[in-house]
């Protein structure tokens, strides 16, 4: 069974600085998808970035980028130029390929990010 | 194009009552997923449905919980004879009928059992 581990329950970063959130996962599949979701106090789950396992290039979305290490099964999120609005819970998620028969996501336990003014 | 709509946002039920949570997927989406989030925890998969079919219910408790996604209308997650341990936020997500699209989440329903 697949598992996702986020070992940092809480992180703090100074405004305008850079922070990296860690995520590791375990799977025997070779083709899968990885995601980072942001959950602010409103509870809305907001997709931050996604990575297809077959792509070697790390995904980037503006100030957000990932370091995807497939062999190490590591998928960290880097937030550059942190802003107060980045404060939220961040969840790492794994999704199996459709060939597994399901699209279900496996989520980590989350990292609470605090941004200090 | 409206997002995934869940209602109600908040639901209070007494122990032993039934809870019905509704989810309207995004327009054009035919896949629906339900997740449960306990306080300070991540989302746990419950069930995956397509129109009129349950595809994967491996995360559903064996008793009291059921889900449906009829041909017309929203998906319903039904919890019978609720207990205090059912108190949680329940999220619905939907995706298009394509293997490469991600799921979009609703804002969740917070169920409180008193």
mmCIF file of N, CA, C and O in Angstrom, chain B residues 17-62:
data_model
loop_
_atom_site.group_PDB
_atom_site.id
_atom_site.type_symbol
_atom_site.label_atom_id
_atom_site.label_comp_id
_atom_site.label_asym_id
_atom_site.label_seq_id
_atom_site.Cartn_x
_atom_site.Cartn_y
_atom_site.Cartn_z
ATOM 1 N N UNK B 17 -28.933 10.240 15.115
ATOM 2 C CA UNK B 17 -29.619 10.797 13.950
ATOM 3 C C UNK B 17 -28.863 10.445 12.671
ATOM 4 O O UNK B 17 -27.772 9.881 12.697
ATOM 5 N N UNK B 18 -29.451 10.811 11.554
ATOM 6 C CA UNK B 18 -28.817 10.580 10.256
ATOM 7 C C UNK B 18 -28.241 11.890 9.733
ATOM 8 O O UNK B 18 -28.810 12.961 9.940
ATOM 9 N N UNK B 19 -27.105 11.774 9.057
ATOM 10 C CA UNK B 19 -26.497 12.940 8.411
ATOM 11 C C UNK B 19 -26.429 12.695 6.913
ATOM 12 O O UNK B 19 -26.025 11.605 6.473
ATOM 13 N N UNK B 20 -26.857 13.689 6.148
ATOM 14 C CA UNK B 20 -26.767 13.607 4.677
ATOM 15 C C UNK B 20 -25.932 14.772 4.177
ATOM 16 O O UNK B 20 -26.272 15.923 4.397
ATOM 17 N N UNK B 21 -24.847 14.437 3.485
ATOM 18 C CA UNK B 21 -23.959 15.453 2.960
ATOM 19 C C UNK B 21 -24.034 15.407 1.441
ATOM 20 O O UNK B 21 -23.981 14.326 0.844
ATOM 21 N N UNK B 22 -24.151 16.585 0.830
ATOM 22 C CA UNK B 22 -24.341 16.651 -0.613
ATOM 23 C C UNK B 22 -23.133 17.255 -1.316
ATOM 24 O O UNK B 22 -22.479 18.145 -0.776
ATOM 25 N N UNK B 23 -22.908 16.786 -2.511
ATOM 26 C CA UNK B 23 -21.785 17.275 -3.307
ATOM 27 C C UNK B 23 -22.206 17.373 -4.763
ATOM 28 O O UNK B 23 -22.579 16.369 -5.375
ATOM 29 N N UNK B 24 -22.128 18.583 -5.321
ATOM 30 C CA UNK B 24 -22.354 18.779 -6.752
ATOM 31 C C UNK B 24 -21.004 18.984 -7.414
ATOM 32 O O UNK B 24 -20.312 19.960 -7.117
ATOM 33 N N UNK B 25 -20.597 18.066 -8.302
ATOM 34 C CA UNK B 25 -19.276 18.197 -8.928
ATOM 35 C C UNK B 25 -19.236 19.369 -9.899
ATOM 36 O O UNK B 25 -20.252 19.958 -10.238
ATOM 37 N N UNK B 26 -18.040 19.694 -10.317
ATOM 38 C CA UNK B 26 -17.879 20.725 -11.341
ATOM 39 C C UNK B 26 -18.577 20.274 -12.614
ATOM 40 O O UNK B 26 -18.667 19.072 -12.906
ATOM 41 N N UNK B 27 -19.029 21.246 -13.385
ATOM 42 C CA UNK B 27 -19.720 20.938 -14.637
ATOM 43 C C UNK B 27 -18.805 20.115 -15.539
ATOM 44 O O UNK B 27 -17.629 20.444 -15.731
ATOM 45 N N UNK B 28 -19.341 19.019 -16.051
ATOM 46 C CA UNK B 28 -18.561 18.172 -16.952
ATOM 47 C C UNK B 28 -17.761 17.089 -16.251
ATOM 48 O O UNK B 28 -17.152 16.245 -16.899
ATOM 49 N N UNK B 29 -17.750 17.107 -14.918
ATOM 50 C CA UNK B 29 -17.013 16.086 -14.168
ATOM 51 C C UNK B 29 -17.936 14.919 -13.830
ATOM 52 O O UNK B 29 -19.034 15.116 -13.325
ATOM 53 N N UNK B 30 -17.418 13.710 -14.063
ATOM 54 C CA UNK B 30 -18.243 12.533 -13.788
ATOM 55 C C UNK B 30 -17.633 11.621 -12.723
ATOM 56 O O UNK B 30 -18.141 10.529 -12.476
ATOM 57 N N UNK B 31 -16.519 12.072 -12.131
ATOM 58 C CA UNK B 31 -15.875 11.287 -11.067
ATOM 59 C C UNK B 31 -15.979 12.083 -9.772
ATOM 60 O O UNK B 31 -15.655 13.264 -9.737
ATOM 61 N N UNK B 32 -16.400 11.416 -8.703
ATOM 62 C CA UNK B 32 -16.539 12.062 -7.396
ATOM 63 C C UNK B 32 -15.831 11.234 -6.334
ATOM 64 O O UNK B 32 -15.871 10.001 -6.360
ATOM 65 N N UNK B 33 -15.180 11.920 -5.423
ATOM 66 C CA UNK B 33 -14.457 11.279 -4.323
ATOM 67 C C UNK B 33 -14.889 11.920 -3.012
ATOM 68 O O UNK B 33 -15.093 13.129 -2.960
ATOM 69 N N UNK B 34 -14.972 11.103 -1.991
ATOM 70 C CA UNK B 34 -15.250 11.628 -0.652
ATOM 71 C C UNK B 34 -14.069 11.329 0.262
ATOM 72 O O UNK B 34 -13.516 10.217 0.255
ATOM 73 N N UNK B 35 -13.725 12.353 1.065
ATOM 74 C CA UNK B 35 -12.624 12.230 2.022
ATOM 75 C C UNK B 35 -13.100 12.730 3.380
ATOM 76 O O UNK B 35 -13.972 13.593 3.478
ATOM 77 N N UNK B 36 -12.483 12.191 4.432
ATOM 78 C CA UNK B 36 -12.782 12.648 5.781
ATOM 79 C C UNK B 36 -11.505 13.206 6.402
ATOM 80 O O UNK B 36 -10.430 12.611 6.258
ATOM 81 N N UNK B 37 -11.646 14.321 7.090
ATOM 82 C CA UNK B 37 -10.510 14.933 7.767
ATOM 83 C C UNK B 37 -10.830 15.121 9.235
ATOM 84 O O UNK B 37 -11.691 15.930 9.597
ATOM 85 N N UNK B 38 -10.124 14.371 10.067
ATOM 86 C CA UNK B 38 -10.253 14.561 11.510
ATOM 87 C C UNK B 38 -9.385 15.743 11.922
ATOM 88 O O UNK B 38 -8.446 16.108 11.195
ATOM 89 N N UNK B 39 -9.646 16.361 13.071
ATOM 90 C CA UNK B 39 -8.875 17.527 13.500
ATOM 91 C C UNK B 39 -7.368 17.250 13.509
ATOM 92 O O UNK B 39 -6.925 16.207 13.997
ATOM 93 N N UNK B 40 -6.616 18.188 12.941
ATOM 94 C CA UNK B 40 -5.149 18.128 12.912
ATOM 95 C C UNK B 40 -4.632 16.896 12.151
ATOM 96 O O UNK B 40 -3.516 16.439 12.398
ATOM 97 N N UNK B 41 -5.424 16.363 11.254
ATOM 98 C CA UNK B 41 -4.968 15.231 10.450
ATOM 99 C C UNK B 41 -5.151 15.534 8.964
ATOM 100 O O UNK B 41 -5.802 16.502 8.591
ATOM 101 N N UNK B 42 -4.550 14.682 8.128
ATOM 102 C CA UNK B 42 -4.742 14.807 6.689
ATOM 103 C C UNK B 42 -6.071 14.213 6.264
ATOM 104 O O UNK B 42 -6.829 13.677 7.064
ATOM 105 N N UNK B 43 -6.341 14.318 4.985
ATOM 106 C CA UNK B 43 -7.576 13.774 4.436
ATOM 107 C C UNK B 43 -7.423 12.275 4.205
ATOM 108 O O UNK B 43 -6.426 11.822 3.646
ATOM 109 N N UNK B 44 -8.453 11.548 4.617
ATOM 110 C CA UNK B 44 -8.452 10.092 4.441
ATOM 111 C C UNK B 44 -9.508 9.718 3.394
ATOM 112 O O UNK B 44 -10.674 10.093 3.515
ATOM 113 N N UNK B 45 -9.084 8.951 2.402
ATOM 114 C CA UNK B 45 -9.979 8.533 1.327
ATOM 115 C C UNK B 45 -11.104 7.658 1.883
ATOM 116 O O UNK B 45 -10.869 6.784 2.718
ATOM 117 N N UNK B 46 -12.319 7.909 1.383
ATOM 118 C CA UNK B 46 -13.443 7.074 1.773
ATOM 119 C C UNK B 46 -13.974 6.279 0.581
ATOM 120 O O UNK B 46 -13.996 5.051 0.605
ATOM 121 N N UNK B 47 -14.384 6.996 -0.486
ATOM 122 C CA UNK B 47 -15.044 6.305 -1.588
ATOM 123 C C UNK B 47 -14.866 7.097 -2.864
ATOM 124 O O UNK B 47 -14.726 8.323 -2.858
ATOM 125 N N UNK B 48 -14.853 6.354 -3.976
ATOM 126 C CA UNK B 48 -14.718 6.940 -5.319
ATOM 127 C C UNK B 48 -15.890 6.440 -6.144
ATOM 128 O O UNK B 48 -16.114 5.230 -6.235
ATOM 129 N N UNK B 49 -16.629 7.367 -6.745
ATOM 130 C CA UNK B 49 -17.811 7.008 -7.519
ATOM 131 C C UNK B 49 -17.763 7.645 -8.899
ATOM 132 O O UNK B 49 -17.211 8.726 -9.081
ATOM 133 N N UNK B 50 -18.344 6.935 -9.834
ATOM 134 C CA UNK B 50 -18.712 7.518 -11.107
ATOM 135 C C UNK B 50 -20.244 7.473 -11.171
ATOM 136 O O UNK B 50 -20.882 6.863 -10.322
ATOM 137 N N UNK B 51 -20.801 8.080 -12.180
ATOM 138 C CA UNK B 51 -22.260 8.127 -12.276
ATOM 139 C C UNK B 51 -22.865 6.726 -12.105
ATOM 140 O O UNK B 51 -22.559 5.820 -12.866
ATOM 141 N N UNK B 52 -23.677 6.578 -11.079
ATOM 142 C CA UNK B 52 -24.435 5.361 -10.782
ATOM 143 C C UNK B 52 -23.563 4.168 -10.410
ATOM 144 O O UNK B 52 -24.077 3.052 -10.286
ATOM 145 N N UNK B 53 -22.265 4.371 -10.228
ATOM 146 C CA UNK B 53 -21.391 3.247 -9.875
ATOM 147 C C UNK B 53 -20.438 3.610 -8.751
ATOM 148 O O UNK B 53 -19.879 4.702 -8.729
ATOM 149 N N UNK B 54 -20.224 2.682 -7.837
ATOM 150 C CA UNK B 54 -19.178 2.803 -6.843
ATOM 151 C C UNK B 54 -17.960 2.063 -7.366
ATOM 152 O O UNK B 54 -18.021 0.861 -7.628
ATOM 153 N N UNK B 55 -16.846 2.803 -7.544
ATOM 154 C CA UNK B 55 -15.652 2.211 -8.135
ATOM 155 C C UNK B 55 -14.719 1.668 -7.053
ATOM 156 O O UNK B 55 -14.142 0.596 -7.200
ATOM 157 N N UNK B 56 -14.564 2.427 -5.975
ATOM 158 C CA UNK B 56 -13.639 2.024 -4.912
ATOM 159 C C UNK B 56 -14.203 2.519 -3.597
ATOM 160 O O UNK B 56 -14.316 3.727 -3.404
ATOM 161 N N UNK B 57 -14.585 1.615 -2.733
ATOM 162 C CA UNK B 57 -15.106 2.005 -1.416
ATOM 163 C C UNK B 57 -14.232 1.451 -0.305
ATOM 164 O O UNK B 57 -14.689 1.199 0.800
ATOM 165 N N UNK B 58 -12.954 1.297 -0.600
ATOM 166 C CA UNK B 58 -12.043 0.660 0.353
ATOM 167 C C UNK B 58 -11.850 1.468 1.628
ATOM 168 O O UNK B 58 -11.421 0.929 2.640
ATOM 169 N N UNK B 59 -12.177 2.770 1.609
ATOM 170 C CA UNK B 59 -12.007 3.591 2.796
ATOM 171 C C UNK B 59 -13.282 3.822 3.591
ATOM 172 O O UNK B 59 -13.269 4.517 4.608
ATOM 173 N N UNK B 60 -14.360 3.227 3.143
ATOM 174 C CA UNK B 60 -15.648 3.432 3.824
ATOM 175 C C UNK B 60 -15.775 2.486 5.016
ATOM 176 O O UNK B 60 -15.505 1.282 4.891
ATOM 177 N N UNK B 61 -16.199 2.982 6.159
ATOM 178 C CA UNK B 61 -16.535 2.078 7.262
ATOM 179 C C UNK B 61 -17.597 1.087 6.796
ATOM 180 O O UNK B 61 -18.448 1.411 5.971
ATOM 181 N N UNK B 62 -17.549 -0.123 7.342
ATOM 182 C CA UNK B 62 -18.430 -1.185 6.866
ATOM 183 C C UNK B 62 -19.881 -0.955 7.248
ATOM 184 O O UNK B 62 -20.800 -1.401 6.566
#
